[in-house]
Amino acid sequence: MEIYKLQQFSVLLLCTSAGFVCGVIFDVFKSLRNQLKLSNAMNSVADILFWIICTVIVYFTIYYSNNADIRWFEFLGLATGFFSYILIVHKFAFKLINKLIIILLKI
C-alpha cells in the first residue's frame, strides 16, 4: 500500500513538472510572437503547434509515469505546475527567454 502511494506521488510530481514545462513553452511562443510580428494566420499556426507540443509532453508524461492510466490528480498536477510557473517564475523567465530569442534571431 505504501509503495502505491509513493508511486502516485511520483506521478503527481511528474505531471506538475510537465505543467511547468508547458508554461516555459508558452513563454517561448509568446516571445517568438512578439519578436517575429506574426500575421493572424501564422498566430493560429503557432497556437496549434503550441497545443500539439504540450499534448505530446502530457501524453508521454502520463504514459511513461502511469502506463497511460489517467487519474484526476494528474490534471491537478498539470494545472498546479502551469499556474505555479505563471505566478512565480513567469516574470523573470520571460525576460530571460525574450533576451535569448533576440540573440538567436540576430544570429
CSV table of C-alpha atoms in Angstrom, one decimal:
chain,number,residue,atom,x,y,z
A,1,MET,CA,0.0,0.0,0.0
A,2,GLU,CA,2.8,2.4,0.8
A,3,ILE,CA,4.6,1.8,-2.5
A,4,TYR,CA,1.3,2.6,-4.3
A,5,LYS,CA,1.0,5.9,-2.6
A,6,LEU,CA,4.6,6.7,-3.3
A,7,GLN,CA,4.1,5.8,-7.0
A,8,GLN,CA,1.0,8.1,-7.1
A,9,PHE,CA,3.1,10.9,-5.5
A,10,SER,CA,5.8,10.5,-8.1
A,11,VAL,CA,3.2,10.6,-10.9
A,12,LEU,CA,1.8,13.8,-9.4
A,13,LEU,CA,5.3,15.4,-9.3
A,14,LEU,CA,6.0,14.3,-12.9
A,15,CYS,CA,2.7,15.9,-14.0
A,16,THR,CA,3.5,19.0,-12.1
A,17,SER,CA,6.8,19.3,-13.9
A,18,ALA,CA,5.1,18.7,-17.2
A,19,GLY,CA,2.8,21.6,-16.5
A,20,PHE,CA,5.8,23.7,-15.6
A,21,VAL,CA,7.4,22.8,-18.9
A,22,CYS,CA,4.3,23.7,-20.8
A,23,GLY,CA,4.5,27.1,-19.0
A,24,VAL,CA,8.0,27.6,-20.3
A,25,ILE,CA,6.9,26.6,-23.8
A,26,PHE,CA,4.1,29.1,-23.5
A,27,ASP,CA,6.6,31.9,-22.8
A,28,VAL,CA,8.8,30.8,-25.7
A,29,PHE,CA,5.9,31.0,-28.1
A,30,LYS,CA,4.8,34.3,-26.6
A,31,SER,CA,8.3,35.8,-27.0
A,32,LEU,CA,8.5,34.5,-30.6
A,33,ARG,CA,5.2,36.0,-31.4
A,34,ASN,CA,6.3,39.4,-30.0
A,35,GLN,CA,9.7,39.3,-31.8
A,36,LEU,CA,8.5,38.0,-35.2
A,37,LYS,CA,5.3,40.1,-35.5
A,38,LEU,CA,3.4,37.2,-36.9
A,39,SER,CA,0.2,37.6,-39.0
A,40,ASN,CA,-3.1,36.3,-37.8
A,41,ALA,CA,-2.8,33.1,-39.9
A,42,MET,CA,0.7,32.4,-38.5
A,43,ASN,CA,-0.5,33.1,-35.0
A,44,SER,CA,-3.1,30.4,-35.5
A,45,VAL,CA,-0.5,28.0,-36.7
A,46,ALA,CA,1.7,28.9,-33.7
A,47,ASP,CA,-1.2,28.2,-31.4
A,48,ILE,CA,-1.9,24.8,-32.9
A,49,LEU,CA,1.8,24.0,-32.7
A,50,PHE,CA,1.9,25.0,-29.1
A,51,TRP,CA,-1.0,22.7,-28.2
A,52,ILE,CA,0.4,19.8,-30.2
A,53,ILE,CA,3.7,20.1,-28.3
A,54,CYS,CA,2.0,20.4,-25.0
A,55,THR,CA,-0.2,17.4,-25.8
A,56,VAL,CA,2.8,15.3,-26.7
A,57,ILE,CA,4.5,16.3,-23.5
A,58,VAL,CA,1.5,15.5,-21.4
A,59,TYR,CA,0.8,12.2,-23.2
A,60,PHE,CA,4.3,10.9,-22.8
A,61,THR,CA,4.4,12.0,-19.1
A,62,ILE,CA,1.2,10.1,-18.4
A,63,TYR,CA,2.2,7.2,-20.5
A,64,TYR,CA,5.6,6.6,-19.0
A,65,SER,CA,4.8,7.5,-15.4
A,66,ASN,CA,1.5,5.7,-15.0
A,67,ASN,CA,1.1,3.4,-18.1
A,68,ALA,CA,-1.5,5.8,-19.6
A,69,ASP,CA,-3.8,5.3,-16.6
A,70,ILE,CA,-5.5,8.7,-16.3
A,71,ARG,CA,-6.4,9.8,-12.8
A,72,TRP,CA,-7.8,13.1,-11.5
A,73,PHE,CA,-4.7,14.1,-9.6
A,74,GLU,CA,-2.7,14.1,-12.9
A,75,PHE,CA,-4.8,17.0,-14.2
A,76,LEU,CA,-4.4,18.7,-10.8
A,77,GLY,CA,-0.6,18.3,-11.1
A,78,LEU,CA,-0.6,19.7,-14.7
A,79,ALA,CA,-2.6,22.7,-13.6
A,80,THR,CA,-0.6,23.3,-10.5
A,81,GLY,CA,2.7,23.2,-12.4
A,82,PHE,CA,1.5,25.5,-15.1
A,83,PHE,CA,-0.1,28.1,-12.8
A,84,SER,CA,2.8,27.9,-10.3
A,85,TYR,CA,5.1,28.7,-13.3
A,86,ILE,CA,2.9,31.6,-14.4
A,87,LEU,CA,2.6,33.1,-10.8
A,88,ILE,CA,6.1,32.6,-9.6
A,89,VAL,CA,8.7,32.3,-12.4
A,90,HIS,CA,7.0,33.9,-15.4
A,91,LYS,CA,8.2,37.5,-14.9
A,92,PHE,CA,11.8,36.6,-14.6
A,93,ALA,CA,11.8,33.7,-17.1
A,94,PHE,CA,10.0,35.7,-19.8
A,95,LYS,CA,12.6,38.5,-19.7
A,96,LEU,CA,15.4,35.9,-20.0
A,97,ILE,CA,13.6,33.9,-22.7
A,98,ASN,CA,12.9,37.2,-24.6
A,99,LYS,CA,16.6,38.1,-24.5
A,100,LEU,CA,17.7,34.7,-25.7
A,101,ILE,CA,15.2,34.8,-28.6
A,102,ILE,CA,16.5,38.3,-29.6
A,103,ILE,CA,20.1,37.0,-29.5
A,104,LEU,CA,19.1,33.8,-31.5
A,105,LEU,CA,17.2,35.9,-34.1
A,106,LYS,CA,20.2,38.2,-34.6
A,107,ILE,CA,22.4,35.2,-35.3
